[in-house]
Amino acid sequence: MKATLRQEARHRLRAWAASPTTVQQATEALCQNLLAHLQNLPPGRITLFGGLKNEPDLWQLLAPALHTCGWQTALFLTQPDGTMTAHPLEHANEAIRSAFQNWEPGPTASQRPPLQPTHILVPALAFCPETGHRLGRGGGYFDRYLARQPAHIRRIGVGFDCQLLPSLPSESHDLPVQEIFTESSHLTLDRG
């Protein structure tokens, strides 16, 4: 079932992202929404993801503004064993493009100890705004990373409006996000 949903979500996202202008405008609006929210919080430590094809490219738009507000930012580095670590970057030029064309820590930043975040920005092929569950790309990288984090860390889903679905299947290991940001909305999913 998840494989079929992934295929459908990829197709929907590819069709929506056919125009680079559409993606750029939506990414800019999404970053503005996210920044407006984060600026009102005490500065913390936040992981950004590197923007694979058809994902919002948060690094170039969001990182400089967050640094100005006092936030410490980190990018993910995938380790040979399939786990991810988040390494802090002090300057924008410490990020490099990986073989997959997403941003990751360059040689200097990747030598720093991993960052323990207060907030984790999480991508997906799809999000369910009712439950906070996400449909990842299928590699389990973010699932494994999130499972290693303390429960109090804020998990924030980041995507586009076209990635919101009314329901998604979930398994016992799936950790929902507590918020979802898109180009037009900010959904808070905390229950209780």
CSV table of C-alpha atoms in Angstrom, one decimal:
chain,number,residue,atom,x,y,z
A,1,MET,CA,0.0,0.0,0.0
A,2,LYS,CA,2.8,2.5,0.9
A,3,ALA,CA,4.6,1.7,-2.4
A,4,THR,CA,1.5,2.6,-4.4
A,5,LEU,CA,1.0,5.8,-2.3
A,6,ARG,CA,4.6,6.8,-2.9
A,7,GLN,CA,4.2,6.3,-6.6
A,8,GLU,CA,1.1,8.4,-6.7
A,9,ALA,CA,2.6,11.1,-4.4
A,10,ARG,CA,5.7,11.3,-6.6
A,11,HIS,CA,3.6,11.6,-9.7
A,12,ARG,CA,1.4,14.3,-8.2
A,13,LEU,CA,4.5,16.3,-7.0
A,14,ARG,CA,6.3,15.9,-10.3
A,15,ALA,CA,3.2,17.2,-12.2
A,16,TRP,CA,2.8,20.2,-9.8
A,17,ALA,CA,6.6,21.0,-9.9
A,18,ALA,CA,6.7,21.0,-13.7
A,19,SER,CA,7.2,24.7,-13.6
A,20,PRO,CA,10.4,25.9,-11.8
A,21,THR,CA,8.7,29.2,-11.2
A,22,THR,CA,5.9,27.4,-9.3
A,23,VAL,CA,8.4,25.6,-7.1
A,24,GLN,CA,10.5,28.8,-6.5
A,25,GLN,CA,7.4,30.9,-5.5
A,26,ALA,CA,6.0,28.2,-3.3
A,27,THR,CA,9.4,27.7,-1.6
A,28,GLU,CA,9.7,31.4,-0.9
A,29,ALA,CA,6.2,31.6,0.6
A,30,LEU,CA,6.9,28.5,2.7
A,31,CYS,CA,10.1,29.9,4.0
A,32,GLN,CA,8.4,33.2,4.9
A,33,ASN,CA,5.7,31.3,6.8
A,34,LEU,CA,8.2,29.2,8.6
A,35,LEU,CA,10.5,32.1,9.4
A,36,ALA,CA,7.5,34.2,10.7
A,37,HIS,CA,6.8,31.4,13.2
A,38,LEU,CA,10.4,30.7,14.3
A,39,GLN,CA,11.2,34.4,14.8
A,40,ASN,CA,8.6,34.4,17.6
A,41,LEU,CA,10.3,31.5,19.5
A,42,PRO,CA,13.4,31.7,21.6
A,43,PRO,CA,16.3,30.8,19.4
A,44,GLY,CA,17.2,27.2,19.4
A,45,ARG,CA,19.0,24.5,17.4
A,46,ILE,CA,17.3,23.5,14.1
A,47,THR,CA,18.0,20.9,11.5
A,48,LEU,CA,17.3,21.9,7.9
A,49,PHE,CA,17.1,19.4,5.1
A,50,GLY,CA,18.9,19.8,1.8
A,51,GLY,CA,16.2,19.9,-0.8
A,52,LEU,CA,16.2,16.9,-3.0
A,53,LYS,CA,14.4,17.3,-6.4
A,54,ASN,CA,10.9,18.7,-5.9
A,55,GLU,CA,11.5,19.4,-2.2
A,56,PRO,CA,11.7,23.0,-0.9
A,57,ASP,CA,15.3,24.2,-0.8
A,58,LEU,CA,15.4,25.6,2.7
A,59,TRP,CA,19.1,26.1,3.1
A,60,GLN,CA,19.6,29.2,0.9
A,61,LEU,CA,16.5,31.0,1.9
A,62,LEU,CA,16.0,30.1,5.5
A,63,ALA,CA,19.5,29.6,7.1
A,64,PRO,CA,20.8,33.1,6.7
A,65,ALA,CA,17.6,34.6,8.2
A,66,LEU,CA,17.7,32.1,11.1
A,67,HIS,CA,21.3,32.9,11.9
A,68,THR,CA,20.4,36.6,12.1
A,69,CYS,CA,17.7,35.7,14.6
A,70,GLY,CA,20.2,33.7,16.8
A,71,TRP,CA,19.3,30.2,15.7
A,72,GLN,CA,22.0,27.6,15.2
A,73,THR,CA,21.4,25.6,12.0
A,74,ALA,CA,22.5,22.2,10.9
A,75,LEU,CA,22.3,20.0,7.8
A,76,PHE,CA,22.1,16.3,7.6
A,77,LEU,CA,24.9,14.0,6.5
A,78,THR,CA,24.1,10.4,5.6
A,79,GLN,CA,26.6,8.0,7.1
A,80,PRO,CA,27.8,4.8,5.4
A,81,ASP,CA,25.6,2.7,7.7
A,82,GLY,CA,22.5,4.5,6.5
A,83,THR,CA,22.0,6.7,9.6
A,84,MET,CA,21.9,10.5,9.4
A,85,THR,CA,23.7,13.0,11.6
A,86,ALA,CA,23.1,16.7,11.8
A,87,HIS,CA,26.1,18.9,11.8
A,88,PRO,CA,26.1,22.6,12.7
A,89,LEU,CA,27.2,25.1,10.0
A,90,GLU,CA,28.5,28.5,11.0
A,91,HIS,CA,28.5,30.0,7.5
A,92,ALA,CA,26.5,29.4,4.4
A,93,ASN,CA,29.6,28.6,2.4
A,94,GLU,CA,30.2,25.5,4.6
A,95,ALA,CA,27.4,23.7,2.7
A,96,ILE,CA,28.1,21.7,-0.4
A,97,ARG,CA,25.9,19.9,-3.0
A,98,SER,CA,26.0,16.1,-2.6
A,99,ALA,CA,26.0,13.6,-5.5
A,100,PHE,CA,22.1,13.8,-5.2
A,101,GLN,CA,22.3,17.6,-5.6
A,102,ASN,CA,20.9,18.3,-2.1
A,103,TRP,CA,22.8,20.4,0.5
A,104,GLU,CA,24.9,18.7,3.1
A,105,PRO,CA,27.7,19.8,5.5
A,106,GLY,CA,31.0,20.3,3.7
A,107,PRO,CA,34.4,19.0,5.0
A,108,THR,CA,34.8,21.5,7.8
A,109,ALA,CA,31.2,21.3,9.1
A,110,SER,CA,31.1,17.5,8.9
A,111,GLN,CA,34.0,17.3,11.3
A,112,ARG,CA,32.1,19.1,14.0
A,113,PRO,CA,30.2,17.0,16.6
A,114,PRO,CA,26.6,16.3,15.7
A,115,LEU,CA,24.1,18.9,16.9
A,116,GLN,CA,21.4,17.9,19.3
A,117,PRO,CA,18.4,19.9,17.9
A,118,THR,CA,15.5,21.5,19.6
A,119,HIS,CA,13.6,21.5,16.3
A,120,ILE,CA,13.8,19.1,13.3
A,121,LEU,CA,12.4,20.1,9.9
A,122,VAL,CA,11.2,17.0,8.2
A,123,PRO,CA,10.5,16.4,4.5
A,124,ALA,CA,8.1,13.8,3.0
A,125,LEU,CA,6.3,12.9,-0.2
A,126,ALA,CA,3.0,13.4,1.7
A,127,PHE,CA,1.7,14.5,5.0
A,128,CYS,CA,-1.7,13.9,6.7
A,129,PRO,CA,-2.8,17.1,8.4
A,130,GLU,CA,-5.2,15.1,10.6
A,131,THR,CA,-2.7,12.8,12.2
A,132,GLY,CA,0.7,14.3,11.5
A,133,HIS,CA,1.9,11.1,9.8
A,134,ARG,CA,4.2,11.4,6.8
A,135,LEU,CA,5.0,9.3,3.8
A,136,GLY,CA,8.7,9.3,3.3
A,137,ARG,CA,10.6,8.4,0.2
A,138,GLY,CA,11.0,4.8,1.4
A,139,GLY,CA,14.6,4.7,2.6
A,140,GLY,CA,13.8,5.1,6.2
A,141,TYR,CA,16.5,7.7,6.8
A,142,PHE,CA,14.3,10.2,8.6
A,143,ASP,CA,12.4,7.4,10.5
A,144,ARG,CA,15.7,6.2,11.9
A,145,TYR,CA,16.9,9.7,12.8
A,146,LEU,CA,13.7,10.6,14.5
A,147,ALA,CA,13.6,7.4,16.5
A,148,ARG,CA,17.0,8.3,18.1
A,149,GLN,CA,15.8,11.7,19.2
A,150,PRO,CA,14.3,12.6,22.6
A,151,ALA,CA,10.5,12.8,22.6
A,152,HIS,CA,10.5,16.5,23.5
A,153,ILE,CA,12.2,17.6,20.3
A,154,ARG,CA,9.8,19.5,18.0
A,155,ARG,CA,9.2,17.6,14.7
A,156,ILE,CA,8.0,20.0,12.0
A,157,GLY,CA,6.8,18.7,8.6
A,158,VAL,CA,7.7,20.9,5.7
A,159,GLY,CA,6.3,20.6,2.2
A,160,PHE,CA,3.9,22.0,-0.4
A,161,ASP,CA,0.1,22.2,-0.3
A,162,CYS,CA,-0.1,19.4,-3.0
A,163,GLN,CA,1.5,17.0,-0.5
A,164,LEU,CA,-1.3,17.1,2.0
A,165,LEU,CA,-3.5,14.0,1.9
A,166,PRO,CA,-6.6,13.3,4.0
A,167,SER,CA,-5.2,10.0,5.4
A,168,LEU,CA,-2.0,8.0,5.3
A,169,PRO,CA,-1.3,4.5,6.6
A,170,SER,CA,1.1,4.3,9.6
A,171,GLU,CA,3.1,1.7,11.5
A,172,SER,CA,4.1,1.5,15.1
A,173,HIS,CA,7.5,3.0,14.4
A,174,ASP,CA,6.1,6.0,12.5
A,175,LEU,CA,6.5,9.2,14.6
A,176,PRO,CA,4.1,11.9,13.6
A,177,VAL,CA,5.1,15.5,13.2
A,178,GLN,CA,3.6,18.1,15.6
A,179,GLU,CA,3.4,20.9,13.0
A,180,ILE,CA,3.2,21.1,9.2
A,181,PHE,CA,4.2,24.1,7.2
A,182,THR,CA,3.3,24.6,3.5
A,183,GLU,CA,3.4,27.7,1.3
A,184,SER,CA,-0.1,28.7,2.5
A,185,SER,CA,-0.6,27.1,5.9
A,186,HIS,CA,0.8,26.4,9.3
A,187,LEU,CA,-1.0,23.5,11.0
A,188,THR,CA,-0.4,22.7,14.7
A,189,LEU,CA,-1.3,19.0,15.4
A,190,ASP,CA,-0.6,18.7,19.1
A,191,ARG,CA,-3.4,16.9,20.7
A,192,GLY,CA,-4.4,17.4,24.4
